[in-house]
XYZ file of C-alpha atoms in Angstrom:
316
model
C 17.541 76.707 7.821
C 20.703 78.486 9.385
C 20.492 82.200 9.495
C 23.416 84.942 10.378
C 22.236 88.397 11.155
C 25.217 90.566 9.884
C 25.291 93.545 7.704
C 24.220 91.239 5.003
C 21.954 88.313 6.279
C 23.123 84.938 5.348
C 21.202 81.788 5.664
C 21.646 78.118 4.536
C 18.961 75.697 4.038
C 19.356 71.839 4.587
C 16.887 69.024 3.960
C 16.473 65.957 6.093
C 15.005 62.706 4.498
C 13.806 60.514 7.387
C 13.530 56.867 6.333
C 10.523 55.051 8.122
C 10.221 51.431 8.323
C 7.104 49.701 6.891
C 3.911 49.313 8.990
C 0.742 47.386 7.647
C -2.422 49.353 7.969
C -4.907 47.091 9.410
C -7.915 49.107 8.539
C -7.197 48.781 4.850
C -6.054 45.134 4.860
C -8.034 42.254 4.504
C -8.707 39.981 7.507
C -9.595 36.327 7.488
C -12.081 35.645 4.467
C -14.655 32.793 3.967
C -15.960 32.238 0.493
C -17.888 29.398 -1.198
C -15.891 27.016 -3.527
C -16.000 28.224 -7.019
C -16.266 32.013 -6.086
C -13.704 34.759 -6.798
C -11.939 36.580 -3.940
C -9.559 39.533 -3.731
C -6.976 39.747 -0.942
C -5.791 43.333 -0.311
C -2.776 44.701 1.972
C -1.895 48.232 2.540
C 1.333 49.468 4.418
C 2.908 52.814 5.287
C 6.471 54.042 5.564
C 9.234 55.976 3.814
C 10.220 55.021 1.100
C 6.770 53.696 0.273
C 6.915 49.808 0.911
C 6.690 47.028 -1.499
C 4.132 44.335 -1.038
C 4.817 40.601 -1.783
C 2.176 37.841 -1.377
C 2.960 34.203 -0.920
C 1.392 31.053 0.737
C 2.477 30.333 4.214
C 2.959 26.462 3.286
C 4.922 27.358 0.381
C 2.474 26.257 -2.119
C 1.672 27.954 -5.472
C -0.645 30.788 -6.035
C -3.371 30.521 -8.673
C -3.856 34.293 -9.693
C -5.852 36.194 -12.389
C -3.425 38.364 -14.000
C -4.052 42.127 -15.451
C -4.025 40.710 -18.915
C -7.126 38.386 -18.074
C -4.962 35.182 -17.692
C -4.884 32.692 -14.931
C -1.310 31.813 -13.766
C 0.225 29.652 -11.286
C 3.068 31.418 -9.363
C 5.216 31.207 -6.383
C 4.953 34.850 -5.294
C 2.880 37.825 -6.265
C 3.850 41.627 -6.121
C 1.156 44.170 -5.593
C -1.169 45.571 -2.999
C -4.058 43.225 -3.997
C -4.214 39.632 -5.312
C -7.202 38.125 -7.100
C -7.982 34.636 -6.942
C -10.507 33.225 -9.416
C -12.896 30.217 -9.167
C -11.272 29.244 -5.881
C -10.866 25.537 -5.108
C -10.723 23.598 -1.704
C -6.953 23.149 -2.098
C -6.411 26.804 -2.226
C -7.582 27.084 1.354
C -4.980 28.216 3.940
C -3.006 31.114 5.073
C -1.652 33.668 2.827
C 1.269 36.112 3.883
C 1.323 39.882 2.999
C 5.026 40.888 3.293
C 5.940 44.774 3.155
C 9.387 45.983 2.998
C 11.192 49.183 1.801
C 14.875 48.418 2.592
C 14.482 49.999 6.149
C 14.592 47.230 8.542
C 12.532 45.495 9.768
C 10.023 44.131 7.198
C 6.610 43.314 8.499
C 3.953 40.781 7.316
C 0.447 40.013 8.047
C -1.247 36.563 7.909
C -4.616 36.373 6.013
C -6.472 33.074 6.162
C -8.760 32.076 3.377
C -11.488 29.692 4.163
C -13.561 28.009 1.383
C -16.640 26.235 2.191
C -18.063 23.233 0.376
C -20.355 20.368 1.036
C -19.049 17.033 2.375
C -17.677 14.502 0.005
C -17.515 10.712 1.251
C -15.793 7.707 -0.342
C -14.978 4.379 1.178
C -11.464 3.161 0.605
C -12.770 -0.594 -0.208
C -16.517 -1.227 -1.157
C -16.289 -4.924 -0.428
C -14.495 -6.358 2.717
C -14.297 -9.963 3.781
C -13.659 -11.464 7.297
C -13.978 -14.884 9.010
C -16.097 -15.520 11.914
C -14.797 -14.366 15.544
C -12.099 -12.283 13.869
C -11.952 -8.401 13.767
C -12.074 -6.055 10.762
C -11.414 -2.386 10.324
C -13.656 -0.294 7.892
C -12.112 2.893 6.323
C -13.821 5.946 4.917
C -12.432 9.173 3.608
C -14.416 12.572 3.973
C -13.696 16.250 2.897
C -15.881 19.006 4.130
C -15.609 22.552 5.438
C -16.909 23.565 7.761
C -16.089 20.594 9.576
C -18.735 17.752 9.338
C -20.587 15.438 11.582
C -19.320 12.019 10.982
C -20.977 8.574 11.911
C -21.718 5.072 11.005
C -24.961 3.278 10.290
C -25.932 -0.252 9.727
C -29.522 -1.493 8.931
C -30.789 2.015 9.367
C -29.368 2.175 12.856
C -26.633 4.481 14.151
C -23.464 2.795 15.491
C -22.242 3.935 18.900
C -18.884 3.042 20.586
C -19.185 -0.336 22.538
C -17.517 -3.614 23.119
C -18.452 -4.561 19.503
C -17.528 -1.457 17.751
C -14.748 1.194 18.159
C -14.370 4.311 16.163
C -11.493 6.820 15.365
C -10.873 9.825 13.286
C -7.955 11.132 11.825
C -8.023 14.789 10.629
C -5.765 16.878 8.566
C -7.172 20.208 7.538
C -10.453 19.707 5.630
C -9.687 15.983 5.297
C -10.903 13.229 7.619
C -10.323 9.360 7.648
C -13.076 7.558 9.532
C -12.135 4.226 11.074
C -14.727 1.585 12.481
C -13.413 -1.459 13.956
C -15.864 -4.440 14.325
C -14.716 -7.038 17.019
C -15.481 -10.614 17.454
C -17.424 -10.920 14.256
C -20.733 -13.032 14.206
C -23.162 -13.933 11.734
C -25.242 -10.815 12.410
C -22.353 -8.648 11.804
C -22.270 -9.291 7.983
C -24.050 -6.789 6.015
C -23.788 -3.182 4.652
C -22.129 -0.291 6.753
C -22.559 3.418 5.764
C -20.519 6.316 6.635
C -22.135 9.636 6.652
C -20.617 13.217 6.808
C -22.933 16.274 7.175
C -22.235 19.949 7.506
C -24.184 23.231 6.749
C -23.359 22.978 3.255
C -24.998 19.429 2.555
C -24.636 15.779 3.297
C -22.791 12.719 1.739
C -22.666 9.028 2.285
C -21.060 5.945 0.940
C -21.206 2.200 1.930
C -19.007 -0.917 2.396
C -20.394 -4.524 2.460
C -18.926 -7.058 5.045
C -19.176 -10.634 3.827
C -18.057 -13.837 5.387
C -14.934 -15.581 4.445
C -15.220 -19.346 5.240
C -12.191 -20.937 6.326
C -11.622 -24.734 5.206
C -9.350 -27.141 6.823
C -7.431 -29.704 4.679
C -5.967 -32.791 6.092
C -3.346 -34.836 4.292
C -2.497 -38.390 5.030
C 0.790 -39.732 3.690
C 1.323 -43.518 3.219
C 4.850 -44.934 2.973
C 5.419 -48.350 1.374
C 8.793 -50.051 1.778
C 10.135 -52.447 -0.972
C 13.267 -54.735 -0.363
C 15.175 -55.592 -3.503
C 17.714 -58.347 -3.677
C 20.375 -57.653 -6.308
C 21.640 -60.609 -8.477
C 24.545 -60.922 -10.852
C 24.638 -63.256 -13.938
C 27.801 -63.590 -15.802
C 27.819 -64.972 -19.510
C 30.920 -66.239 -21.041
C 31.463 -66.312 -24.976
C 34.433 -67.996 -26.375
C 33.868 -67.647 -30.179
C 34.726 -64.079 -30.716
C 38.071 -63.122 -32.317
C 38.996 -59.892 -30.508
C 42.622 -59.406 -31.483
C 45.220 -60.723 -34.009
C 48.677 -60.185 -32.978
C 51.209 -58.406 -35.274
C 53.502 -60.793 -37.222
C 57.049 -61.569 -35.990
C 59.363 -59.494 -38.122
C 62.321 -61.241 -39.849
C 65.450 -59.634 -40.924
C 65.214 -59.397 -44.757
C 68.223 -60.518 -46.791
C 70.793 -57.967 -48.003
C 70.096 -56.185 -50.995
C 72.763 -56.474 -53.779
C 71.101 -54.552 -56.519
C 73.950 -51.955 -56.583
C 76.949 -51.933 -58.958
C 79.363 -54.684 -57.913
C 76.928 -56.834 -56.105
C 75.260 -60.217 -57.002
C 72.723 -60.613 -59.826
C 70.150 -62.900 -60.629
C 72.514 -64.748 -62.931
C 75.189 -65.139 -60.094
C 72.609 -66.857 -57.741
C 69.292 -67.829 -59.200
C 68.382 -69.509 -56.020
C 67.988 -66.213 -54.140
C 64.581 -64.882 -53.338
C 64.735 -61.452 -55.006
C 60.890 -60.595 -54.722
C 59.847 -60.951 -50.972
C 61.382 -61.821 -47.721
C 60.134 -64.938 -46.089
C 57.685 -63.816 -43.714
C 54.924 -66.018 -42.237
C 52.057 -64.559 -40.123
C 52.086 -65.613 -36.546
C 49.335 -67.737 -35.091
C 46.032 -66.253 -34.216
C 45.609 -65.489 -30.626
C 42.069 -65.764 -29.149
C 40.903 -63.909 -26.205
C 37.834 -64.864 -24.145
C 35.662 -61.951 -22.764
C 32.576 -62.140 -20.582
C 29.367 -60.118 -21.240
C 29.779 -58.468 -18.001
C 32.605 -56.372 -19.351
C 31.528 -52.982 -20.923
C 30.494 -53.236 -24.568
C 31.898 -49.953 -25.091
C 35.379 -51.665 -25.487
C 34.274 -53.404 -28.580
C 34.922 -50.655 -31.362
C 38.275 -50.198 -30.054
C 39.257 -53.808 -30.355
C 37.630 -54.152 -33.822
C 39.867 -51.248 -34.796
C 42.778 -53.133 -33.339
C 41.722 -56.239 -35.551
C 41.660 -54.130 -38.678
C 45.042 -52.757 -38.057
C 46.544 -56.212 -37.352
C 45.275 -57.381 -40.582
C 46.766 -54.484 -42.566
C 50.192 -55.330 -40.877
C 49.713 -58.817 -41.914
C 49.016 -57.867 -45.685
C 51.860 -55.531 -45.904
């Protein structure tokens, strides 16, 4: 307020709106929570600031949120707006870190990480229930486990626990609540064949599964090849036939007599000795050709055709 003391007092009132960036109230915000698989859980986040901050929830790994909405429906969403998020019948895949993000357009925005742990008994499953290997080789047996809290994992054979040695080597690959158990058996002998059991145990329970190792017998096959050499001497036989008429030559053409049948020419009465019907044509003598059987018989049809054509020429 601004005031001036004159004959008449004057004053002016002004308001200041102070914007305050958001700040998460840890006392009213959920910390890390542990629940059993199948239970319901509610995550809460409170923040202060001016204007009043907006709260958004999302998973740190970018996965989906399975939430229980206000209209009693279960939905899968990427983000959730509100101070509280309710998860119904939680499963192990919902385990992880959830981020509560508060913002009010006054930088900076703030966030808090809330980790949800979901407990469940171990689950064990071998990758192959039956594995074969030959003698004096090495084989790797695999087993997948899921458990939270983390389980105590080990192998057994014939009711005896297997320990690391020159015969056995063991390795575990962990990723979250999942573990891959690897057992390598070196220099396999007859006594190594049998059933191997992988076991996982935590405070929630115990689980096991088995794989049987059997012998693969290697067989050696020898092949004998016999080569036989055969010598062949080629021979050629030629047969001559002389009694086949293969071609008849065309007749020798003679010049026909002049034709006088036109007006003013000769007639039969003028020269009755003239041959008025056919020219004097005599067929040429037949020509014989000798062919050996070594020639291709495929030429015979063409030569027969030549004979037919020659006969036609003779008859014309």
